[in-house]
Structure formats: structure tokens, C-alpha cells
Tab-separated table of C-alpha atoms in Angstrom:
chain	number	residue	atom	x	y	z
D	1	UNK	CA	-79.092	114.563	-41.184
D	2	UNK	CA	-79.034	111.133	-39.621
D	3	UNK	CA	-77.359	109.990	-35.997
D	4	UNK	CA	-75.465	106.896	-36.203
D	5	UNK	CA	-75.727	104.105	-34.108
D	6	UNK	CA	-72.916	102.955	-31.970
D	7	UNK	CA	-71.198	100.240	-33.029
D	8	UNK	CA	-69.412	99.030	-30.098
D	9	UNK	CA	-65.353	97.966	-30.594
D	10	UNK	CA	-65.162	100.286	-34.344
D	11	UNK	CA	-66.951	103.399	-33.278
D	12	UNK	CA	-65.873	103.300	-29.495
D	13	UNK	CA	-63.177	101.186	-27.940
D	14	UNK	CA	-62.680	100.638	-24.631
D	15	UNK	CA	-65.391	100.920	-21.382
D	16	UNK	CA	-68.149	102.711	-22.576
D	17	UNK	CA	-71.265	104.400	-21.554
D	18	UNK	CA	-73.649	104.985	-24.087
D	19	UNK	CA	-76.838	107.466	-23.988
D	20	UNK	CA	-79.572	107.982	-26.077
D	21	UNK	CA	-80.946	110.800	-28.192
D	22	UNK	CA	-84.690	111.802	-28.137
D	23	UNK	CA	-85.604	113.709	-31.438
D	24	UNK	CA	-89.178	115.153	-32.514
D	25	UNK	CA	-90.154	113.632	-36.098
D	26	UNK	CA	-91.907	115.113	-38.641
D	27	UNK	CA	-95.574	114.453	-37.131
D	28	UNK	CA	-94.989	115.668	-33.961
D	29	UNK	CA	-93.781	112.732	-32.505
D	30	UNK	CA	-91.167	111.530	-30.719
D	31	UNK	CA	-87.998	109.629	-32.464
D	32	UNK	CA	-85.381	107.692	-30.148
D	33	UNK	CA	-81.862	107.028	-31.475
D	34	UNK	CA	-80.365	104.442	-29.545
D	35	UNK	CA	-76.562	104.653	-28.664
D	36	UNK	CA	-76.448	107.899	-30.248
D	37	UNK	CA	-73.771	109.664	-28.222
D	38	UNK	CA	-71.122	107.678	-26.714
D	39	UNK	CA	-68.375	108.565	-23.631
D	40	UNK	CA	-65.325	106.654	-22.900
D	41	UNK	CA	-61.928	106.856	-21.637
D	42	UNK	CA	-59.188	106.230	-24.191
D	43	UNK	CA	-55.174	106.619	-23.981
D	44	UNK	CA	-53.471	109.351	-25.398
D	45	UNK	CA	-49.980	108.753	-25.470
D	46	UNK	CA	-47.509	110.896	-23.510
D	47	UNK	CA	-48.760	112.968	-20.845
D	48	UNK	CA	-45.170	114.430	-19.548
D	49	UNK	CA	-41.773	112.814	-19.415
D	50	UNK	CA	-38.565	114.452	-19.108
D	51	UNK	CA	-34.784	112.794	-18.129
D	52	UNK	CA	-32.195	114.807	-15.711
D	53	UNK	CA	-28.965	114.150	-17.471
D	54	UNK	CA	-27.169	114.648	-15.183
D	55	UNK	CA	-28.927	111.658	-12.669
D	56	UNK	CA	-30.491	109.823	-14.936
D	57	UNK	CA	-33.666	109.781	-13.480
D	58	UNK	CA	-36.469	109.490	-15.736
D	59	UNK	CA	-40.074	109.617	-15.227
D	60	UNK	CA	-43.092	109.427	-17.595
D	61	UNK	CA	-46.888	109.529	-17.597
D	62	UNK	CA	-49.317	108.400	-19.960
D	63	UNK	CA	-52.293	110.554	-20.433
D	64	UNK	CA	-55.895	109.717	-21.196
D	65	UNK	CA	-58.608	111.480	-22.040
D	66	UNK	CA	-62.331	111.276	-21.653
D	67	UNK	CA	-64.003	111.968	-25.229
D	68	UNK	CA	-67.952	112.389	-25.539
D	69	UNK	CA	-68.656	111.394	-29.507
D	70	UNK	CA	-71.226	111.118	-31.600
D	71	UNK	CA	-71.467	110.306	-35.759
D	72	UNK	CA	-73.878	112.167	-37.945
D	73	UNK	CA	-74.432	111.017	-41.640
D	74	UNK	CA	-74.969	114.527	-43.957
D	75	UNK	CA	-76.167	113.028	-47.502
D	76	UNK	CA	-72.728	111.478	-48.555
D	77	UNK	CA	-70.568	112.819	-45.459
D	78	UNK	CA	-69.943	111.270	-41.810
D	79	UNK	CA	-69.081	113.900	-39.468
D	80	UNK	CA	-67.715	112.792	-36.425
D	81	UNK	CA	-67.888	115.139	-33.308
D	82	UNK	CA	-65.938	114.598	-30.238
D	83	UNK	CA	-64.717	116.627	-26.987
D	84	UNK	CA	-61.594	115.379	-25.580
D	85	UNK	CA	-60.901	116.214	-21.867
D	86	UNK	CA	-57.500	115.938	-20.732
D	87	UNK	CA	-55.785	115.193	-17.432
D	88	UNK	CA	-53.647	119.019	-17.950
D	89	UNK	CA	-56.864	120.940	-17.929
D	90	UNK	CA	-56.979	121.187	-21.841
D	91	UNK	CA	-60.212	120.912	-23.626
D	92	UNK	CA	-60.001	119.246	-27.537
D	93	UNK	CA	-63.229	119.943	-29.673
D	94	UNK	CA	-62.283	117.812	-32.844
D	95	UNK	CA	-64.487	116.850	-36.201
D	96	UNK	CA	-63.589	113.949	-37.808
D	97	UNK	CA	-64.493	113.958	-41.379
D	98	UNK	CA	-65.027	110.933	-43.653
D	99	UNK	CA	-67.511	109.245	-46.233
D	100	UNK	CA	-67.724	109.353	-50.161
D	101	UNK	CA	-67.104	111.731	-52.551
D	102	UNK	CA	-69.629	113.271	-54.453
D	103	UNK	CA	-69.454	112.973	-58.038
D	104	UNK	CA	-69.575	113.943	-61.564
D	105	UNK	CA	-69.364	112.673	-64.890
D	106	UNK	CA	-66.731	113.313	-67.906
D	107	UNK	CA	-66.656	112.709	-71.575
D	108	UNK	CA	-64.037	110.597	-72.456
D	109	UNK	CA	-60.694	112.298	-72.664
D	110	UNK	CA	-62.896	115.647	-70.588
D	111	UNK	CA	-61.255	116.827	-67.341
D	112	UNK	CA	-62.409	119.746	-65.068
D	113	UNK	CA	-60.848	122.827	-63.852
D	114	UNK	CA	-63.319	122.939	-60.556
D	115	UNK	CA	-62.460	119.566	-59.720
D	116	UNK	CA	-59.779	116.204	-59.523
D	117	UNK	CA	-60.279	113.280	-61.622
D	118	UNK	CA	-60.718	110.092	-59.456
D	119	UNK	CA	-61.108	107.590	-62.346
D	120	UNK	CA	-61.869	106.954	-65.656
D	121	UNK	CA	-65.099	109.419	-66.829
D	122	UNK	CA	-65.253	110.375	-62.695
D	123	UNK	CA	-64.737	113.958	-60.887
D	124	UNK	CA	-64.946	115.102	-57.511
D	125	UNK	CA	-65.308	118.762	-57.139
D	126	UNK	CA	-63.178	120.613	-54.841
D	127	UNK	CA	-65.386	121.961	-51.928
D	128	UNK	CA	-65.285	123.701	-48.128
D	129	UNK	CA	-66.897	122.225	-44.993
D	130	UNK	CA	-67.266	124.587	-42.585
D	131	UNK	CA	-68.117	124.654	-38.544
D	132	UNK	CA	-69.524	126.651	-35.671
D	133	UNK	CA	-68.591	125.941	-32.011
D	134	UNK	CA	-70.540	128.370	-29.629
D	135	UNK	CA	-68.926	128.251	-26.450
D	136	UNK	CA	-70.539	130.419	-23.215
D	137	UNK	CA	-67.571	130.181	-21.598
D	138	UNK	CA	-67.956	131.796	-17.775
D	139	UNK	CA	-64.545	131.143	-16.455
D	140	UNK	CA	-63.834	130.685	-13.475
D	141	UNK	CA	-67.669	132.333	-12.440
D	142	UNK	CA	-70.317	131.527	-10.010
D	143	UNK	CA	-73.648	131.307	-10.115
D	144	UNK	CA	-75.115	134.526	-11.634
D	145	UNK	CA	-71.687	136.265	-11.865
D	146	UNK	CA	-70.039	137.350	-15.346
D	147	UNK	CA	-66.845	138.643	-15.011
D	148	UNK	CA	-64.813	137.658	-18.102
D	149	UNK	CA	-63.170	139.801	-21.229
D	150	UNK	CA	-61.307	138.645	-23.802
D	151	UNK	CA	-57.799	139.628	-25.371
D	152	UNK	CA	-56.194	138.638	-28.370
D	153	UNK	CA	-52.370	137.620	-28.179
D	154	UNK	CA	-49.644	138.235	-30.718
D	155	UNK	CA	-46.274	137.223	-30.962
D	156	UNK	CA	-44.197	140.827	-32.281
D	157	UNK	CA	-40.365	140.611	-33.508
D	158	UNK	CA	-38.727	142.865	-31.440
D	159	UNK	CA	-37.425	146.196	-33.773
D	160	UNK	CA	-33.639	146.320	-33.814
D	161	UNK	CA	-31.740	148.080	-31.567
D	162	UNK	CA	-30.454	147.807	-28.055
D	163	UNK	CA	-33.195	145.184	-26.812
D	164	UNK	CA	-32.727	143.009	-29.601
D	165	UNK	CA	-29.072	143.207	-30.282
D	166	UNK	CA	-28.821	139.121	-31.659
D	167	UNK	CA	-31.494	140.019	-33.883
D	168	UNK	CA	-33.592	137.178	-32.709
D	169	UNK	CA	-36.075	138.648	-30.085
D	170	UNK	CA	-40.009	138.154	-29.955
D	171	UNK	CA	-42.447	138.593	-27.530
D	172	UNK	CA	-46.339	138.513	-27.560
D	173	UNK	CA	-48.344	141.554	-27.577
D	174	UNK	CA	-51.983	141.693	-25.901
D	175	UNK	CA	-54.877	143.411	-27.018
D	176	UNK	CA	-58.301	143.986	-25.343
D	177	UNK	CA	-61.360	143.328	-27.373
D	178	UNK	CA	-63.414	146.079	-25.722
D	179	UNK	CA	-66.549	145.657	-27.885
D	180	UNK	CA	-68.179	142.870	-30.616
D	181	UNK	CA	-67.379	144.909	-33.650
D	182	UNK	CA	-64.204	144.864	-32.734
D	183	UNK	CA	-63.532	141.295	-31.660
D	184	UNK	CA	-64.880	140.079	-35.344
D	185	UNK	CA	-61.186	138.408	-35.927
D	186	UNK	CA	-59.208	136.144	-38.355
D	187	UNK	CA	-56.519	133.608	-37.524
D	188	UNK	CA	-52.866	134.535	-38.381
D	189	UNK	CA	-50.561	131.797	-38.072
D	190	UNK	CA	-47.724	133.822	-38.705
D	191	UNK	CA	-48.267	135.083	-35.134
D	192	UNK	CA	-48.801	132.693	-33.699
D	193	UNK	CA	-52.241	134.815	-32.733
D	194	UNK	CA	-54.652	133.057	-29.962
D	195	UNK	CA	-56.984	134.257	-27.507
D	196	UNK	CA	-58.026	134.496	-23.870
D	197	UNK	CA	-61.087	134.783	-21.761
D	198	UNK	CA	-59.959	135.767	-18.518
D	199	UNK	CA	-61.550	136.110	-15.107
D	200	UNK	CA	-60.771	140.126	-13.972
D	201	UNK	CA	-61.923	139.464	-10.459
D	202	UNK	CA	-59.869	136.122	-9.841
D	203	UNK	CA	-56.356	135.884	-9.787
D	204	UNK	CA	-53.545	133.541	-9.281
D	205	UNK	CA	-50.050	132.814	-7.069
D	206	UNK	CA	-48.442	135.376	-9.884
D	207	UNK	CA	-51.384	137.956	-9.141
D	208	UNK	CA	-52.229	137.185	-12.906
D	209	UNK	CA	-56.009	137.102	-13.920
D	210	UNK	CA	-57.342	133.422	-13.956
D	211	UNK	CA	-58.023	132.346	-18.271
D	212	UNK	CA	-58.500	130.108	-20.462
D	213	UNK	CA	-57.149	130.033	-24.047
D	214	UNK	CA	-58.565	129.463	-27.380
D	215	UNK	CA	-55.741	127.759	-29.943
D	216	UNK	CA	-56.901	127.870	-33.055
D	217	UNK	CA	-55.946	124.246	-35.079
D	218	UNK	CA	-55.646	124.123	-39.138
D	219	UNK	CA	-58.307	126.857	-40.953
D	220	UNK	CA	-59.292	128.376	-43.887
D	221	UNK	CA	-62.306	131.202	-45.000
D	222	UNK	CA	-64.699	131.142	-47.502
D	223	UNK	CA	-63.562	131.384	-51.130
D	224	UNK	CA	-66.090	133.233	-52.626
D	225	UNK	CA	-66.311	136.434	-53.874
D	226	UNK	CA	-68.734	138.998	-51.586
D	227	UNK	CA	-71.373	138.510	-53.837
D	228	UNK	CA	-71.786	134.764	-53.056
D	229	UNK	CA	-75.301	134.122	-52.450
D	230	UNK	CA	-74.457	131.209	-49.829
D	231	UNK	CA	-72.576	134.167	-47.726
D	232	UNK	CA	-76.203	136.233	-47.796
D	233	UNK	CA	-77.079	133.532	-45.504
D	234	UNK	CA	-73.900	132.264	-43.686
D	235	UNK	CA	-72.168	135.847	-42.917
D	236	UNK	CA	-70.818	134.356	-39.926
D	237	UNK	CA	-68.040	132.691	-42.478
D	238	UNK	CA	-66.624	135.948	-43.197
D	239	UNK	CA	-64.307	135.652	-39.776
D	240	UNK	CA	-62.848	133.004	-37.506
D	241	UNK	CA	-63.992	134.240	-34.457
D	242	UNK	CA	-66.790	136.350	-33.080
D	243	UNK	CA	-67.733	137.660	-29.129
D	244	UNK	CA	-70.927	138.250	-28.379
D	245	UNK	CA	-72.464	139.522	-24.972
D	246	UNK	CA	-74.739	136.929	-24.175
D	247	UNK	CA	-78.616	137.338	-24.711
D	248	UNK	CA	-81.453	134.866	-24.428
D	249	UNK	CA	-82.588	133.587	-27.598
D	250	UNK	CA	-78.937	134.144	-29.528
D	251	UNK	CA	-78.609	130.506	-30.130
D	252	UNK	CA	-77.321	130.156	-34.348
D	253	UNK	CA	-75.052	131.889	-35.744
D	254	UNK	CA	-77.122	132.034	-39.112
D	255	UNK	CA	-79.847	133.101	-37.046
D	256	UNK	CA	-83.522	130.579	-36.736
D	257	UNK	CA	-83.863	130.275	-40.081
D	258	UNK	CA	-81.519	130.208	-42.839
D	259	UNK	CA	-82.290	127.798	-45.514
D	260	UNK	CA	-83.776	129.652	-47.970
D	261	UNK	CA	-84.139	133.214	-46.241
D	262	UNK	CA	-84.376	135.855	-47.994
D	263	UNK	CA	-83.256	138.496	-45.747
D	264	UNK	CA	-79.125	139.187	-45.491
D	265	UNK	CA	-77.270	138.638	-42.941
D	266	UNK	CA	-79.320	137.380	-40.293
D	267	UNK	CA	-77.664	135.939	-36.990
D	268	UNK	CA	-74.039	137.127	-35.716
D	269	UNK	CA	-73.797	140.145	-38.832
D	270	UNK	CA	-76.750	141.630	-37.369
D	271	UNK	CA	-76.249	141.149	-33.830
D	272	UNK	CA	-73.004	142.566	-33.581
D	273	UNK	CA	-74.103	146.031	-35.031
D	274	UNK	CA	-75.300	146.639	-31.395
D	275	UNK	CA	-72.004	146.886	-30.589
D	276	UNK	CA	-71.701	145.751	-27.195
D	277	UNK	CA	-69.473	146.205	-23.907
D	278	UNK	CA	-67.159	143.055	-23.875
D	279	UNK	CA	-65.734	143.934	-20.664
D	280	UNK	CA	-66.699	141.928	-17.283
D	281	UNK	CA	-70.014	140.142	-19.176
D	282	UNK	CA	-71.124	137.276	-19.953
D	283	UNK	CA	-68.578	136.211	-22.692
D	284	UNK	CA	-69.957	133.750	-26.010
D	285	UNK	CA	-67.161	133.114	-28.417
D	286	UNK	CA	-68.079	131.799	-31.670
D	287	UNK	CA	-65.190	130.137	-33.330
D	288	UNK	CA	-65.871	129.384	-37.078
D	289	UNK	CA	-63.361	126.547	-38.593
D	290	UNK	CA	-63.458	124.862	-42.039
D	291	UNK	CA	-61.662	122.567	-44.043
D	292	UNK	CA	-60.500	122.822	-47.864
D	293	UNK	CA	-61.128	119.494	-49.520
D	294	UNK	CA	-59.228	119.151	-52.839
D	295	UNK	CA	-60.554	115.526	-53.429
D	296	UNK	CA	-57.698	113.283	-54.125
D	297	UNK	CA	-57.133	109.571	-55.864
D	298	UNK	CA	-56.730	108.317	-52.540
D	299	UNK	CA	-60.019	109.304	-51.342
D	300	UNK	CA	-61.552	107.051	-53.685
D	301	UNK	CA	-63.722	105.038	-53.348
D	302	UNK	CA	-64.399	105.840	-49.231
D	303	UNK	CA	-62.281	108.666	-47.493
D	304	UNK	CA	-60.184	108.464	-45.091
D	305	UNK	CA	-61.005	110.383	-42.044
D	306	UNK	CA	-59.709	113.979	-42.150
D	307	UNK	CA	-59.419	115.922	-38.595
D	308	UNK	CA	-59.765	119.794	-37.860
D	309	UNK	CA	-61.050	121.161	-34.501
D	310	UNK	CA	-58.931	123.490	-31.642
D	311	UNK	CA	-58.212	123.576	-28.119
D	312	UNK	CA	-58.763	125.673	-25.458
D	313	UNK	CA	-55.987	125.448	-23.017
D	314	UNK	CA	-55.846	126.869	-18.778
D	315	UNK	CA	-54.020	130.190	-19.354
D	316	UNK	CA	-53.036	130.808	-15.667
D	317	UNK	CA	-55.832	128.900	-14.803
D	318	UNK	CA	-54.183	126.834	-12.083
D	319	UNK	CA	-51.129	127.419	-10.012
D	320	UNK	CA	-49.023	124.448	-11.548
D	321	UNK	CA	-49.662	121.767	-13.561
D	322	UNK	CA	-52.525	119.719	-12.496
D	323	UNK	CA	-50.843	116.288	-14.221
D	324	UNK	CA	-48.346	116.842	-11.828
D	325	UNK	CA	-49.780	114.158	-9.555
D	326	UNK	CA	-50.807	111.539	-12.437
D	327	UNK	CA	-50.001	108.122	-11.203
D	328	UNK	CA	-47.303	106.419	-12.696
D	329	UNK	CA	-48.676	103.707	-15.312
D	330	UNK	CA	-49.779	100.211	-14.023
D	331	UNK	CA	-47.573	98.878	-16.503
D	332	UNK	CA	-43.957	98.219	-15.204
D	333	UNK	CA	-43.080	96.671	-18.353
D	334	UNK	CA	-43.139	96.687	-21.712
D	335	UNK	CA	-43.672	92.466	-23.393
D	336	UNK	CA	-41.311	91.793	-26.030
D	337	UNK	CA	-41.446	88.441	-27.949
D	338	UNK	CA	-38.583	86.292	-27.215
D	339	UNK	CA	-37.925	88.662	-24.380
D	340	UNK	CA	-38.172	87.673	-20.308
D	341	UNK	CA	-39.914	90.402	-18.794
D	342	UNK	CA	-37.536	92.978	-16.321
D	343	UNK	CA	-38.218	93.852	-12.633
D	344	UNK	CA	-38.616	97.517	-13.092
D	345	UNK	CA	-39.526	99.538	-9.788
D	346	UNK	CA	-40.331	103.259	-10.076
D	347	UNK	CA	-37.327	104.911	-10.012
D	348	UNK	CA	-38.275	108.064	-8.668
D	349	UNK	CA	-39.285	106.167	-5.355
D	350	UNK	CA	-36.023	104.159	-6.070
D	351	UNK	CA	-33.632	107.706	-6.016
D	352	UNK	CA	-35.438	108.990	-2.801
């Protein structure tokens, strides 16, 4: 694995801060990367907007976020690692993938099942990159305290009868992950399934427990069959999410060692069999999310950069929105060629 470099303007636009990464090297000493990890301030497009019809007033906000980046090179891979803060509250952990493919060779006239031809006597085999985000969340929690659970929400179709008479009813469904074996979970798209770390000792104006919410983004799981050796060592892939109470020392989620270990299972499979009291602890969720790469002409010869990642989102968190108070943007217009600029003023001032 090799840290990139920042290459200021390409890597990171805008007003930057760069910081630099101390490493131990294979004798002991120490290695500085300089401009390893980068944080700036970048637009985002819209923030909020909406139009009364009926007035006509219309008001808009542009959002921007703060992202803290840095680019690791993984034998013919880039990886790209940013977390995006945003002026709503929301939290964006994102990989950015990108590089060359990896390839084989074919006979003339050969093709392979396992794989996409890219050109003439060329294959790139199809292939998974998966990713481990531990998070120690503590929401909304002092110093010392740890009063958090977590429940997983899903959206039900309501059965037919009296309360759904239009046929068209849903509503989501909570469910308390009391302990770790049971909060060992998959993402379901179909619905809509998320999840929630809440705060049972802090509430809000509603009298609703204070939370935050992990949104899952784009996934996939491990196709393999059980017997895969690579899932002796990564058992963690066998699930999108795990909770674990949190104990000193539970860092990996393959455990310390996996390349090459010999024993199964070591790291979240093994620590979970304790089965543990989720309820008011110290909550770690370990969200597992991968990427199915069926190589394509167009990724040929350097590939474009491919994005996964989630959010985690205030779930009753705060009373209102906090971009409710976002400045309008400094720019009153936009420049048009062959266009004299207008004198716009801010029309909600304008109305009152």
C-alpha cells in the first residue's frame, strides 16, 4: 500500500490545508509522507430551495461541505477515501475507486467465462472490492457516559383492510437489536431498511430519543460459496453490518492478523459469540460495503472513478433543520455571455 502525494488543483481544489502522515518503515524507522491527507471546503450544489406558488417567493441555498481525503495506491488500484461533512448535520463516508485493470492473456479467437474482453488477446476478470468502516459512535454522550442502542427500521405495506382501504399504505416498523448476535444484519433495499443509534437518556422538542442514522448507499456480499478459503479469514463479509459492545483492543474486523492465518474466523465471528448487551453501551457499528466490478471496454486503458460509501444522517438529532440559517449565496447573479448582469436583491428581505 502506498499514500499518494497531494497534487494541489487535480487531487484537491479549492483552499486547502494539507497534513502529513508519519509511518514506521520496515527497519524500525520512521517514514514521512508529505501532503498525505488533505481537508478543504468544496461546493455541493443545492442545499434547500423551495418556491410558494402561490407568492412567488423563492429562496435557495447552496451547500458546501468540508471533505478530509486521502489517495492510497493498492498494486494496480487507487482508492480514494473521503468524509464529507455537511451544513444539515449529515456525515458522507465515500471511496472513490479508480486505476487499471488487471489483466490476462487469450489465444487468439479464446474468450473467458470469469471475465470481459477489453481488446484483442486481453481480459479483465470480474472481481469484488470490499470495505470496513468502524464507527464508535457515542451519540449525543459525555465524557465517560454510554448510553446508546441501536434499532433497525423497516418500511411494512400495510395488510388490507380498514386502515389501508386505497391499497397504498406503508409505514416503517422498528426493531431493537438487543444483543450482537442478533444485530449481525444485511441490507434490503426493498425496505427501504436503515438503522439508528439513539441516545435513551436524551430527548428532543417531540420527547423522541436523540439519533443518528446509518443509510446504507449501493452494496453487494461476497460471492463465494461457504467454503471459500478467503471467507476463513474475512468472516466479517458474510453481513453488512455488525454491533459490537466496545472493548479495548477490538480494533480489525479480521482480527491482528489475517494474512495468512490459519485459524477461522478470527475478529468480529468470534467476538460476537459473547453475545453481548446492546442496550445503553458503548455502541461500535461495523458497516461492511463492497463493490461488484464487471470490467468493461470503457475501463480500458485507466478507469474511471467508481463511488460507493453511505451516510449517516441526524435522526431527531436536532430540533429543526440546522441549514435553516445558511446565508444566502454571495452571488446575486448568475454571468451570461452577451448578457448585462441584473440587480437582484434577496427577495425574501424584499417580501418582508
Amino acid at each position: 500500500m502506498l499514500f499518494n502525494l497531494f497534487v494541489q488543483g487535480c487531487d484537491c481544489l479549492g483552499y486547502i490545508k494539507y497534513f502529513d502522515a508519519h509511518f514506521t518503515n520496515f527497519t524500525g524507522g520512521v517514514e514521512t509522507i508529505e501532503n498525505c491527507v488533505c481537508l478543504h471546503e468544496e461546493d455541493h450544489g443545492i442545499l434547500w430551495k423551495h418556491q410558494d406558488w402561490r407568492t412567488g417567493l423563492a429562496e435557495v441555498r447552496r451547500s458546501r461541505r468540508l471533505t478530509v481525503s486521502f489517495i492510497c495506491t493498492v498494486a494496480n488500484y487507487e482508492y480514494g477515501f473521503y468524509w464529507h461533512f455537511y451544513q444539515d448535520g449529515k456525515i458522507e463516508a465515500e471511496v472513490k475507486l479508480t486505476g487499471i485493470l488487471s489483466l490476462g492473456a487469450l489465444m487468439p479467437g479464446e474468450s473467458r467465462k470469469y471475465g470481459t474482453t477489453i481488446a484483442p488477446g486481453l481480459y479483465a476478470p470480474v472481481h469484488q472490492h470490499f470495505f470496513v468502516a468502524r464507527m464508535d459512535m457515542a451519540v449525543d454522550c459525555k465524557p465517560n457516559e454510554a448510553h446508546n442502542q441501536v434499532v433497525e427500521v423497516n418500511v411494512k405495506v400495510e395488510s388490507a383492510g380498514t386502515h389501508n382501504v386505497h391499497n397504498n399504505a406503508f409505514y416503517a416498523e422498528e426493531k431493537l437489536l438487543k444483543s450482537e448476535l442478533q444485530a449481525m444484519r444485511d441490507c434490503d433495499p426493498s425496505s427501504a431498511r436503515h438503522w439508528i443509534v439513539r441516545n435513551t437518556r436524551t430527548v428532543n422538542r417531540t420527547g423522541q430519543p436523540t439519533g443518528y442514522r446509518l443509510v446504507p448507499g449501493s452494496n453487494c456480499l461476497p460471492l463465494a460459496l461457504p467454503e471459500a478459503k478467503f471467507l476463513r479469514r474475512a468472516g466479517f463479509l458474510k453481513h453488512n453490518l455488525w454491533v459490537t459492545q466496545y472493548k479495548r483492543g477490538e480494533m480489525f474486523p479480521g482480527g491482528e492478523f489475517p494474512n495468512q492465518n490459519p485459524r477461522i474466523h478470527e475478529g468480529l465471528p468470534t467476538w460476537v459469540k459473547n453475545d453481548r448487551p446492546l442496550e445503553e453501551t458503548d455502541i461500535v457499528l461495523w458497516y461492511v460495503f463492497g463493490l461488484t466490478h464487471i470490467p468493461r471496454l470503457e475501463d480500458w486503458p485507466v478507469m474511471p472513478v467508481e463511488h460507493i460509501g453511505f451516510m449517516l444522517m441526524p435522526h431527531g438529532f436536532f430540533n429543526c433543520s440546522p441549514a435553516v440559517d445558511v446565508p444566502p449565496s454571495s452571488s446575486d447573479a448568475d454571468v451570461k455571455e452577451a448578457e448585462s448582469p441584473k440587480a437582484i436583491q434577496n427577495s425574501l428581505i424584499s417580501k418582508l
